[in-house]
Amino acid sequence: MKIRNRIADIKTLQAHILQDYFSMALSVNFIDDIWKSIFHDEVQKGAESQYRNNYVGAWNKMQLKGLNHYSIDDMDTTTIITILKGTKDGPFNYCKFSKINQYLDLLQDDRNIDAHTTGNEADSELLEWAYGSLHNISKFISAVVNAKDCKVPDDERNSYARKYKAKIESLRLQFENDYKETLWADEIEQSINRDIERIKTSKNPHNTYVEITEQYIHKRDNEGNRDFILYNEFMQTAADAGIVWACSWIGDVYFEGLLTDVDYIKAAEYYEKGFSQLVPQQKLRLASIYINDLCNSSHTKEEGMTIIKSCENPRWKIITYTSKNGHVFYSLQRIKHNS
């Protein structure tokens, strides 16, 4: 999984550790759900103040769901931190354990930094931010556990810490594995590009292509099986780089839906690029695409029939079959001769 896609997991973890924290604090400072009406008034005042941006999200959600159905699970990081860091004499002041202000600031800073990412950050930058954010979450949890004169029982806070320390460690390991995969993927990409460059600059490109292709065919994945994903990645890159012998393979990949969805437009594109290297079966596939009008090119049904005619041979007969989508496709069947 790409590191960028996992950043959302940190945002979710931030919200959850604050929601559970706030829930613990509310349970020992308010009777039942009496806090809801007080919370409603605080959010309404905030939404009408100069700091409305910190409250408007919670206010809109409260109006949408109704006060009775609004819960702590509906609060995000900004909402909870804003409420906890309200005025010293505010109604939720006692929900803020001692010496956690600085950690609330760190969580808010992490949330703000993530909100201003551009999508152009390198994986190493994202990994650094992820590790820092997880470290700040861990420090907040430690501050909750070590809070003095706290009404929430020690065993409840310790249970809270164990739950989220485990989640932090799990997420940190996932980021580490993602980064290793990214480095490995980069290394593979560079290796493939070097091999393609060898083919293109070789005195005998076809022989070099065959030699390198044989190496990829025999490479194994982590489970010891032939690594068809790597082989296909090499062939796709080679075809896109203009290595004509790879185009027929990629045409088959899209025609049959191997490791991808069936895509007759792309199948035709690669069959056309490698037409000089197509075997009769592949030519019939291209002809079938033309005849059934399954690609965006200007090629006609008549051209498809001409290709079919060119594939006639006394050693086999051309047959038809119906695809899952109801198209009539052409194929070959070898003629058996009696001895």
mmCIF file of N, CA, C and O in Angstrom, residues 16-50:
data_model
loop_
_atom_site.group_PDB
_atom_site.id
_atom_site.type_symbol
_atom_site.label_atom_id
_atom_site.label_comp_id
_atom_site.label_asym_id
_atom_site.label_seq_id
_atom_site.Cartn_x
_atom_site.Cartn_y
_atom_site.Cartn_z
ATOM 1 N N HIS A 16 -9.643 9.101 17.092
ATOM 2 C CA HIS A 16 -10.088 8.062 18.020
ATOM 3 C C HIS A 16 -9.473 8.208 19.409
ATOM 4 O O HIS A 16 -10.161 8.008 20.418
ATOM 5 N N ILE A 17 -8.181 8.551 19.472
ATOM 6 C CA ILE A 17 -7.564 8.690 20.810
ATOM 7 C C ILE A 17 -8.159 9.899 21.541
ATOM 8 O O ILE A 17 -8.304 9.870 22.760
ATOM 9 N N LEU A 18 -8.530 10.942 20.794
ATOM 10 C CA LEU A 18 -9.155 12.102 21.417
ATOM 11 C C LEU A 18 -10.609 11.826 21.793
ATOM 12 O O LEU A 18 -11.085 12.274 22.846
ATOM 13 N N GLN A 19 -11.330 11.083 20.961
ATOM 14 C CA GLN A 19 -12.712 10.740 21.271
ATOM 15 C C GLN A 19 -12.791 9.894 22.550
ATOM 16 O O GLN A 19 -13.620 10.165 23.433
ATOM 17 N N ASP A 20 -11.922 8.882 22.639
ATOM 18 C CA ASP A 20 -11.935 8.023 23.826
ATOM 19 C C ASP A 20 -11.487 8.781 25.066
ATOM 20 O O ASP A 20 -12.004 8.566 26.170
ATOM 21 N N TYR A 21 -10.510 9.653 24.884
ATOM 22 C CA TYR A 21 -10.064 10.494 26.002
ATOM 23 C C TYR A 21 -11.202 11.385 26.488
ATOM 24 O O TYR A 21 -11.491 11.468 27.687
ATOM 25 N N PHE A 22 -11.859 12.064 25.565
ATOM 26 C CA PHE A 22 -12.940 12.986 25.917
ATOM 27 C C PHE A 22 -14.101 12.227 26.572
ATOM 28 O O PHE A 22 -14.735 12.720 27.510
ATOM 29 N N SER A 23 -14.339 11.020 26.094
ATOM 30 C CA SER A 23 -15.396 10.190 26.677
ATOM 31 C C SER A 23 -15.087 9.862 28.132
ATOM 32 O O SER A 23 -15.977 9.928 29.010
ATOM 33 N N MET A 24 -13.841 9.514 28.430
ATOM 34 C CA MET A 24 -13.438 9.235 29.815
ATOM 35 C C MET A 24 -13.632 10.466 30.688
ATOM 36 O O MET A 24 -14.150 10.385 31.808
ATOM 37 N N ALA A 25 -13.195 11.614 30.157
ATOM 38 C CA ALA A 25 -13.273 12.856 30.925
ATOM 39 C C ALA A 25 -14.717 13.277 31.169
ATOM 40 O O ALA A 25 -15.077 13.723 32.281
ATOM 41 N N LEU A 26 -15.561 13.145 30.184
ATOM 42 C CA LEU A 26 -16.972 13.523 30.339
ATOM 43 C C LEU A 26 -17.678 12.644 31.368
ATOM 44 O O LEU A 26 -18.511 13.115 32.150
ATOM 45 N N SER A 27 -17.344 11.344 31.356
ATOM 46 C CA SER A 27 -18.047 10.398 32.233
ATOM 47 C C SER A 27 -17.825 10.689 33.711
ATOM 48 O O SER A 27 -18.674 10.343 34.537
ATOM 49 N N VAL A 28 -16.709 11.316 34.049
ATOM 50 C CA VAL A 28 -16.443 11.597 35.463
ATOM 51 C C VAL A 28 -16.746 13.042 35.845
ATOM 52 O O VAL A 28 -16.640 13.413 37.013
ATOM 53 N N ASN A 29 -17.127 13.852 34.887
ATOM 54 C CA ASN A 29 -17.404 15.260 35.166
ATOM 55 C C ASN A 29 -18.864 15.659 34.916
ATOM 56 O O ASN A 29 -19.285 16.735 35.337
ATOM 57 N N PHE A 30 -19.614 14.806 34.206
ATOM 58 C CA PHE A 30 -21.009 15.131 33.913
ATOM 59 C C PHE A 30 -21.888 13.912 34.164
ATOM 60 O O PHE A 30 -21.452 12.772 33.995
ATOM 61 N N ILE A 31 -23.107 14.154 34.559
ATOM 62 C CA ILE A 31 -24.076 13.086 34.765
ATOM 63 C C ILE A 31 -24.766 12.777 33.440
ATOM 64 O O ILE A 31 -25.339 13.672 32.812
ATOM 65 N N ASP A 32 -24.714 11.529 33.047
ATOM 66 C CA ASP A 32 -25.356 11.072 31.814
ATOM 67 C C ASP A 32 -24.976 11.963 30.621
ATOM 68 O O ASP A 32 -23.815 12.261 30.410
ATOM 69 N N ASP A 33 -26.007 12.425 29.857
ATOM 70 C CA ASP A 33 -25.751 13.216 28.654
ATOM 71 C C ASP A 33 -26.005 14.703 28.859
ATOM 72 O O ASP A 33 -26.227 15.439 27.889
ATOM 73 N N ILE A 34 -25.924 15.152 30.120
ATOM 74 C CA ILE A 34 -26.178 16.571 30.369
ATOM 75 C C ILE A 34 -25.158 17.460 29.654
ATOM 76 O O ILE A 34 -25.417 18.639 29.371
ATOM 77 N N TRP A 35 -23.995 16.893 29.349
ATOM 78 C CA TRP A 35 -22.938 17.661 28.681
ATOM 79 C C TRP A 35 -23.359 18.127 27.276
ATOM 80 O O TRP A 35 -22.835 19.117 26.771
ATOM 81 N N LYS A 36 -24.303 17.396 26.671
ATOM 82 C CA LYS A 36 -24.672 17.686 25.282
ATOM 83 C C LYS A 36 -25.218 19.095 25.095
ATOM 84 O O LYS A 36 -24.828 19.815 24.174
ATOM 85 N N SER A 37 -26.145 19.502 25.948
ATOM 86 C CA SER A 37 -26.730 20.839 25.797
ATOM 87 C C SER A 37 -25.691 21.919 26.065
ATOM 88 O O SER A 37 -25.685 22.970 25.412
ATOM 89 N N ILE A 38 -24.791 21.649 27.006
ATOM 90 C CA ILE A 38 -23.717 22.606 27.306
ATOM 91 C C ILE A 38 -22.757 22.689 26.121
ATOM 92 O O ILE A 38 -22.329 23.785 25.728
ATOM 93 N N PHE A 39 -22.432 21.533 25.570
ATOM 94 C CA PHE A 39 -21.561 21.474 24.400
ATOM 95 C C PHE A 39 -22.194 22.224 23.239
ATOM 96 O O PHE A 39 -21.518 22.975 22.527
ATOM 97 N N HIS A 40 -23.482 22.029 23.046
ATOM 98 C CA HIS A 40 -24.230 22.704 21.972
ATOM 99 C C HIS A 40 -24.081 24.213 22.084
ATOM 100 O O HIS A 40 -23.813 24.911 21.100
ATOM 101 N N ASP A 41 -24.246 24.741 23.308
ATOM 102 C CA ASP A 41 -24.156 26.187 23.519
ATOM 103 C C ASP A 41 -22.756 26.703 23.249
ATOM 104 O O ASP A 41 -22.580 27.789 22.661
ATOM 105 N N GLU A 42 -21.745 25.933 23.657
ATOM 106 C CA GLU A 42 -20.360 26.339 23.445
ATOM 107 C C GLU A 42 -20.021 26.375 21.952
ATOM 108 O O GLU A 42 -19.375 27.308 21.469
ATOM 109 N N VAL A 43 -20.478 25.370 21.228
ATOM 110 C CA VAL A 43 -20.209 25.312 19.794
ATOM 111 C C VAL A 43 -20.945 26.431 19.062
ATOM 112 O O VAL A 43 -20.399 27.064 18.148
ATOM 113 N N GLN A 44 -22.163 26.700 19.473
ATOM 114 C CA GLN A 44 -22.932 27.772 18.839
ATOM 115 C C GLN A 44 -22.254 29.124 19.037
ATOM 116 O O GLN A 44 -22.129 29.915 18.089
ATOM 117 N N LYS A 45 -21.799 29.378 20.262
ATOM 118 C CA LYS A 45 -21.083 30.632 20.525
ATOM 119 C C LYS A 45 -19.812 30.721 19.690
ATOM 120 O O LYS A 45 -19.497 31.777 19.134
ATOM 121 N N GLY A 46 -19.092 29.600 19.611
ATOM 122 C CA GLY A 46 -17.861 29.586 18.837
ATOM 123 C C GLY A 46 -18.114 29.808 17.355
ATOM 124 O O GLY A 46 -17.355 30.505 16.673
ATOM 125 N N ALA A 47 -19.206 29.223 16.832
ATOM 126 C CA ALA A 47 -19.532 29.361 15.411
ATOM 127 C C ALA A 47 -19.916 30.787 15.050
ATOM 128 O O ALA A 47 -19.856 31.170 13.868
ATOM 129 N N GLU A 48 -20.297 31.579 16.050
ATOM 130 C CA GLU A 48 -20.674 32.970 15.817
ATOM 131 C C GLU A 48 -19.558 33.940 16.173
ATOM 132 O O GLU A 48 -19.734 35.159 16.115
ATOM 133 N N SER A 49 -18.392 33.387 16.537
ATOM 134 C CA SER A 49 -17.262 34.223 16.954
ATOM 135 C C SER A 49 -16.242 34.365 15.840
ATOM 136 O O SER A 49 -16.419 33.822 14.739
ATOM 137 N N GLN A 50 -15.157 35.066 16.155
ATOM 138 C CA GLN A 50 -14.092 35.235 15.152
ATOM 139 C C GLN A 50 -13.314 33.944 14.908
ATOM 140 O O GLN A 50 -12.530 33.845 13.966
#
